[in-house]
Coordinates of C-alpha atoms and ligand atoms in Angstrom, one line a residue:
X1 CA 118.6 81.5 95.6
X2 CA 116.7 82.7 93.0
X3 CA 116.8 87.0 92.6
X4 CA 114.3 88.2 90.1
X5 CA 113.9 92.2 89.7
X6 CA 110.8 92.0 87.1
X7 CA 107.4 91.5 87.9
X8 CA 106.5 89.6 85.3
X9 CA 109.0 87.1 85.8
X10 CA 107.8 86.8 89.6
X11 CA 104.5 85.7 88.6
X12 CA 105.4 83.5 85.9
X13 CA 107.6 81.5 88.5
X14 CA 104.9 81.5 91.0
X15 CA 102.3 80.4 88.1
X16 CA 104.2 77.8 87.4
X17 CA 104.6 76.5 90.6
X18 CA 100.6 76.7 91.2
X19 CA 100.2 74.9 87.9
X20 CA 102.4 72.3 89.7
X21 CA 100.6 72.1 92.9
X22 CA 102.8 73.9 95.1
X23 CA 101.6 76.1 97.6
X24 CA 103.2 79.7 98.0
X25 CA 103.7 81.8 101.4
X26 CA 105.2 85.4 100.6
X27 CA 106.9 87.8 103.2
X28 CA 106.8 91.3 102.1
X29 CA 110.0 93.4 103.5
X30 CA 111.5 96.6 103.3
X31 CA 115.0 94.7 104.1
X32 CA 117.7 95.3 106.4
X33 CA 117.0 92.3 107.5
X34 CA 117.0 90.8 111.3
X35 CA 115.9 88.3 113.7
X36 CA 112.6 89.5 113.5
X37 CA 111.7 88.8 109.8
X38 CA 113.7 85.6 109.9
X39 CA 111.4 84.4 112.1
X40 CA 108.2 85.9 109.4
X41 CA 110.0 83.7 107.0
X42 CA 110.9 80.5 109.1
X43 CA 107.0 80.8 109.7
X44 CA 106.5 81.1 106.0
X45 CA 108.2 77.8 105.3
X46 CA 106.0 75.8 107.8
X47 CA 103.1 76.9 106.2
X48 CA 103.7 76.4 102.4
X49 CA 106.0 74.6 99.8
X50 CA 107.7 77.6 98.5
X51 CA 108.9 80.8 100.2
X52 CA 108.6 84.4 98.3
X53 CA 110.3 87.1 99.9
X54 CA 110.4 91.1 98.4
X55 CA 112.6 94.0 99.8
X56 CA 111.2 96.9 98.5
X57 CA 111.7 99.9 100.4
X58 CA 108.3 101.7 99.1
X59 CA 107.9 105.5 98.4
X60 CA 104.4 105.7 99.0
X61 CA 104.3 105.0 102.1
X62 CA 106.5 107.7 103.2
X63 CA 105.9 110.8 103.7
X64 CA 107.9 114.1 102.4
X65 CA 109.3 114.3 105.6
X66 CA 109.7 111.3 106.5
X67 CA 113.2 109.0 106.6
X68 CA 112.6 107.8 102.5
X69 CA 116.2 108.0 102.0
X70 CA 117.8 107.6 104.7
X71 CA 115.7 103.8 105.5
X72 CA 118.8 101.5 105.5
X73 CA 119.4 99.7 102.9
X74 CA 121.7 96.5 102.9
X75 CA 120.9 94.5 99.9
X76 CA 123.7 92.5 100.3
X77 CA 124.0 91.1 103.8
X78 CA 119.9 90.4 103.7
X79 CA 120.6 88.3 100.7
X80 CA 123.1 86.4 102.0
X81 CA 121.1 85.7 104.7
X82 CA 117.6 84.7 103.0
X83 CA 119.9 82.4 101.2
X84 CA 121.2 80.6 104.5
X85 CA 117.5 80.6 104.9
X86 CA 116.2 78.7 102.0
X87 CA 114.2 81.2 100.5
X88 CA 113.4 80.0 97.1
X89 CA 112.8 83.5 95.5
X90 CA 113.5 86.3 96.2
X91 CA 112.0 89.8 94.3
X92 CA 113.9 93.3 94.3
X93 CA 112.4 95.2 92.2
X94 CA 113.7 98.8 91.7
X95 CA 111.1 101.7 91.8
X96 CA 110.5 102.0 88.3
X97 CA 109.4 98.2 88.3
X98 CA 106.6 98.7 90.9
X99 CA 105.3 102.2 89.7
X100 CA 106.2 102.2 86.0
X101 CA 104.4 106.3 85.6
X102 CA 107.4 107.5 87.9
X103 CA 104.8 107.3 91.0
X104 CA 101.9 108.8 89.6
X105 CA 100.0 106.0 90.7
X106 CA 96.0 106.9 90.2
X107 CA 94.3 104.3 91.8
X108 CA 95.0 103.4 95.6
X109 CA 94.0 101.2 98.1
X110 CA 92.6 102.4 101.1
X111 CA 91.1 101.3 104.8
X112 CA 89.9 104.4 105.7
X113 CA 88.4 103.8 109.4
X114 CA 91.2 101.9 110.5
X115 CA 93.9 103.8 108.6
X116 CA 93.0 107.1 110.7
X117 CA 93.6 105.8 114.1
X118 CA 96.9 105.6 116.2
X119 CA 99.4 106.1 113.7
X120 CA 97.5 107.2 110.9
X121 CA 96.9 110.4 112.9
X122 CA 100.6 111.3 112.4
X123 CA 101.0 109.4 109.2
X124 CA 98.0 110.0 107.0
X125 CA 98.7 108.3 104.0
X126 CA 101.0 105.7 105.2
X127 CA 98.8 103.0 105.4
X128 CA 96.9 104.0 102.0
X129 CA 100.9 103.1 100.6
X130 CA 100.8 100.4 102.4
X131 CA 97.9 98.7 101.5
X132 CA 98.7 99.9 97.7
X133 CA 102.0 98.7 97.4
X134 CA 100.8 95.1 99.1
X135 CA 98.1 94.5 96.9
X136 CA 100.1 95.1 94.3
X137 CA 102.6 92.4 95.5
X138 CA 99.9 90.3 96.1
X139 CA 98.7 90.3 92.8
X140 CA 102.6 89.8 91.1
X141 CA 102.8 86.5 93.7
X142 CA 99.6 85.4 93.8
X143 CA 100.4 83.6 97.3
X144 CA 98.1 81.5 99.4
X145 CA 99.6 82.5 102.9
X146 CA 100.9 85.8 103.8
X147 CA 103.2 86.4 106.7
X148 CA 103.5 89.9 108.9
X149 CA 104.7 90.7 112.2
X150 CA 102.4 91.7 115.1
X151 CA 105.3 94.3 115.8
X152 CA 103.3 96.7 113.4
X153 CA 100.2 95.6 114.5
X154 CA 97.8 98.5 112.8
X155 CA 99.1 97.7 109.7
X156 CA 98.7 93.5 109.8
X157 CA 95.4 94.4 110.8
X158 CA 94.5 96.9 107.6
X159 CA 95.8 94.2 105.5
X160 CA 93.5 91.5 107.0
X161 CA 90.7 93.9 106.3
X162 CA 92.0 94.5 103.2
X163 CA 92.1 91.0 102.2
X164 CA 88.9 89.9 103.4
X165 CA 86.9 93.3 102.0
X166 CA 88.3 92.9 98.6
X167 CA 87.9 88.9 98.6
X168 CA 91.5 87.9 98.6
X169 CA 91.8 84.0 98.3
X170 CA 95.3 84.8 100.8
X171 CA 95.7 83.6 104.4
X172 CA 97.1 86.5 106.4
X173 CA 99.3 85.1 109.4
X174 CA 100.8 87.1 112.0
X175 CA 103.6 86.2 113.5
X176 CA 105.3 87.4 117.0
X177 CA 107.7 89.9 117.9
X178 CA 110.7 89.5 117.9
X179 CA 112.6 91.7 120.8
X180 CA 116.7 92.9 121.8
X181 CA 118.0 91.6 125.4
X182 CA 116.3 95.4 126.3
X183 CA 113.2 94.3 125.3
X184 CA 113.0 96.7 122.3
X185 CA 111.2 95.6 118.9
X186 CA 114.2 94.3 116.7
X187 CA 113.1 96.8 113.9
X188 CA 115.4 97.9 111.0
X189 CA 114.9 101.5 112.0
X190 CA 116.7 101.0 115.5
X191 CA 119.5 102.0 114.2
X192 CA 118.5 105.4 113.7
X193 CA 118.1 105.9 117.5
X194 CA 120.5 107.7 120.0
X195 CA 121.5 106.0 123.0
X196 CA 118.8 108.2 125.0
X197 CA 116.2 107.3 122.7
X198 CA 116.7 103.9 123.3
X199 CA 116.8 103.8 127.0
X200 CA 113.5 105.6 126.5
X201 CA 112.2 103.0 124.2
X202 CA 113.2 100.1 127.0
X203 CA 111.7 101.8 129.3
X204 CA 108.2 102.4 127.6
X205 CA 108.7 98.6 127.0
X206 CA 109.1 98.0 130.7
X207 CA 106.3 100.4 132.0
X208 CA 103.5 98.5 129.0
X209 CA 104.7 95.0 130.6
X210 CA 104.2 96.2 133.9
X211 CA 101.4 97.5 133.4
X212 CA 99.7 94.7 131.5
X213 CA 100.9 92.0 134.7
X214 CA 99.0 94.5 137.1
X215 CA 95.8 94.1 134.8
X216 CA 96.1 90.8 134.0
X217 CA 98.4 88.7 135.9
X218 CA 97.3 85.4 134.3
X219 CA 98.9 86.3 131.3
X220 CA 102.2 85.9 129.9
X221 CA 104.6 89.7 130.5
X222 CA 104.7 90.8 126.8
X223 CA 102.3 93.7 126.2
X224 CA 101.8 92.5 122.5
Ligands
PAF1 O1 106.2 96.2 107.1 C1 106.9 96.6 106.1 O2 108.1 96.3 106.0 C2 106.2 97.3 104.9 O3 105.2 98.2 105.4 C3 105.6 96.4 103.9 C4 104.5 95.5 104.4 C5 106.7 95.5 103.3 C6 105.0 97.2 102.7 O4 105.9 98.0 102.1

């Protein structure tokens, strides 16, 4: 598999490969890696003729409080398995390659109305990271399809508006969740819950499903 840390050499592949007809679908991570965003890239590779995957765990988008370094971080074992995977590149770039200025990044991207709701509430810049740090990606790949996972549902629908209000020639696809045997979202920060946490995080699963069959029964039992 090919690893590239520099931005510049991430576009010049994936010019290269548009020169030569090739389609591109990208699958931005934060890595640490499971079932879940396998499943973002195995969608990825039906939809285009070369895969571009990034891990970039991304300070913007994290709040001073908020788990920056502590968000696992398992380089190795994700490569390892992007490679059993096919991926055909693969970008890590390290801070300093995505925000040259040491994070003094002046100019943002921002959905305002929809960043404010629901999680934006307790996070209120999180999505404004978000949508930075993907446009930026977007515009080192230059990818016709874009895969996300429903799982973070706000944000893969800030980025479609994002997309569409700023003219992006990119498909955004969302792809399903992917959940553990308790029916918790396989998420890379599930490892920072306790076991009571957990069972809580089941249950809330449980009580959603439940809820949704009682309002409509014709459909199938996952709340998302
Ligand atoms: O969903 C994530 O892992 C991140 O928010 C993303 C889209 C890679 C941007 O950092």
């Amino acid at each position: 598999m090919n690893i590239q840390e520099h931005a510049h050499d991430v576009s010049a592949i994936c010019r290269q490969w548009c020169k030569e007809g090739e389609t591109i679908a990208f699958v931005p991570t934060m890595g640490n890696l499971h079932a879940g965003h396998l499943r973002l890239v195995d969608k990825a590779k039906q939809r285009a003729d070369k895969v571009v995957v990034s891990i970039f765990v991304n300070p913007l988008q994290f709040a001073k409080n908020e788990d920056y370094s502590m968000y696992p971080r398992t380089i190795d074992q994700d490569c390892e398995k992007l490679a059993d995977y096919a991926v055909d590149l693969l970008f890590v770039p390290e801070t300093k390659n995505i925000y040259p200025d040491d994070l003094d990044q002046t100019t943002f991207i921002d959905v305002p109305t929809l960043s404010s709701i629901l999680c934006g509430v307790s996070r209120p810049k999180h999505f404004r990271g978000v949508a930075t740090v993907v446009n930026k990606l977007f515009n080192i790949v230059q990818p016709n399809i874009a895969v996300f996972g429903k799982k973070d549902f706000q944000q893969l629908v800030i980025i479609k508006r994002m997309v569409e209000d700023l003219n992006m020639p990119i498909t955004v696809v969302g792809e399903d969740t992917v959940r553990e045997e308790d029916g918790v979202a396989m998420s890379s920060r599930n490892v920072h819950l306790n076991s009571e946490e957990r069972k809580r995080a089941s249950t809330l699963y449980q009580s959603l499903s439940i809820a949704k069959n009682e309002l409509c029964p014709a459909r199938n039992s996952s709340p998302i």
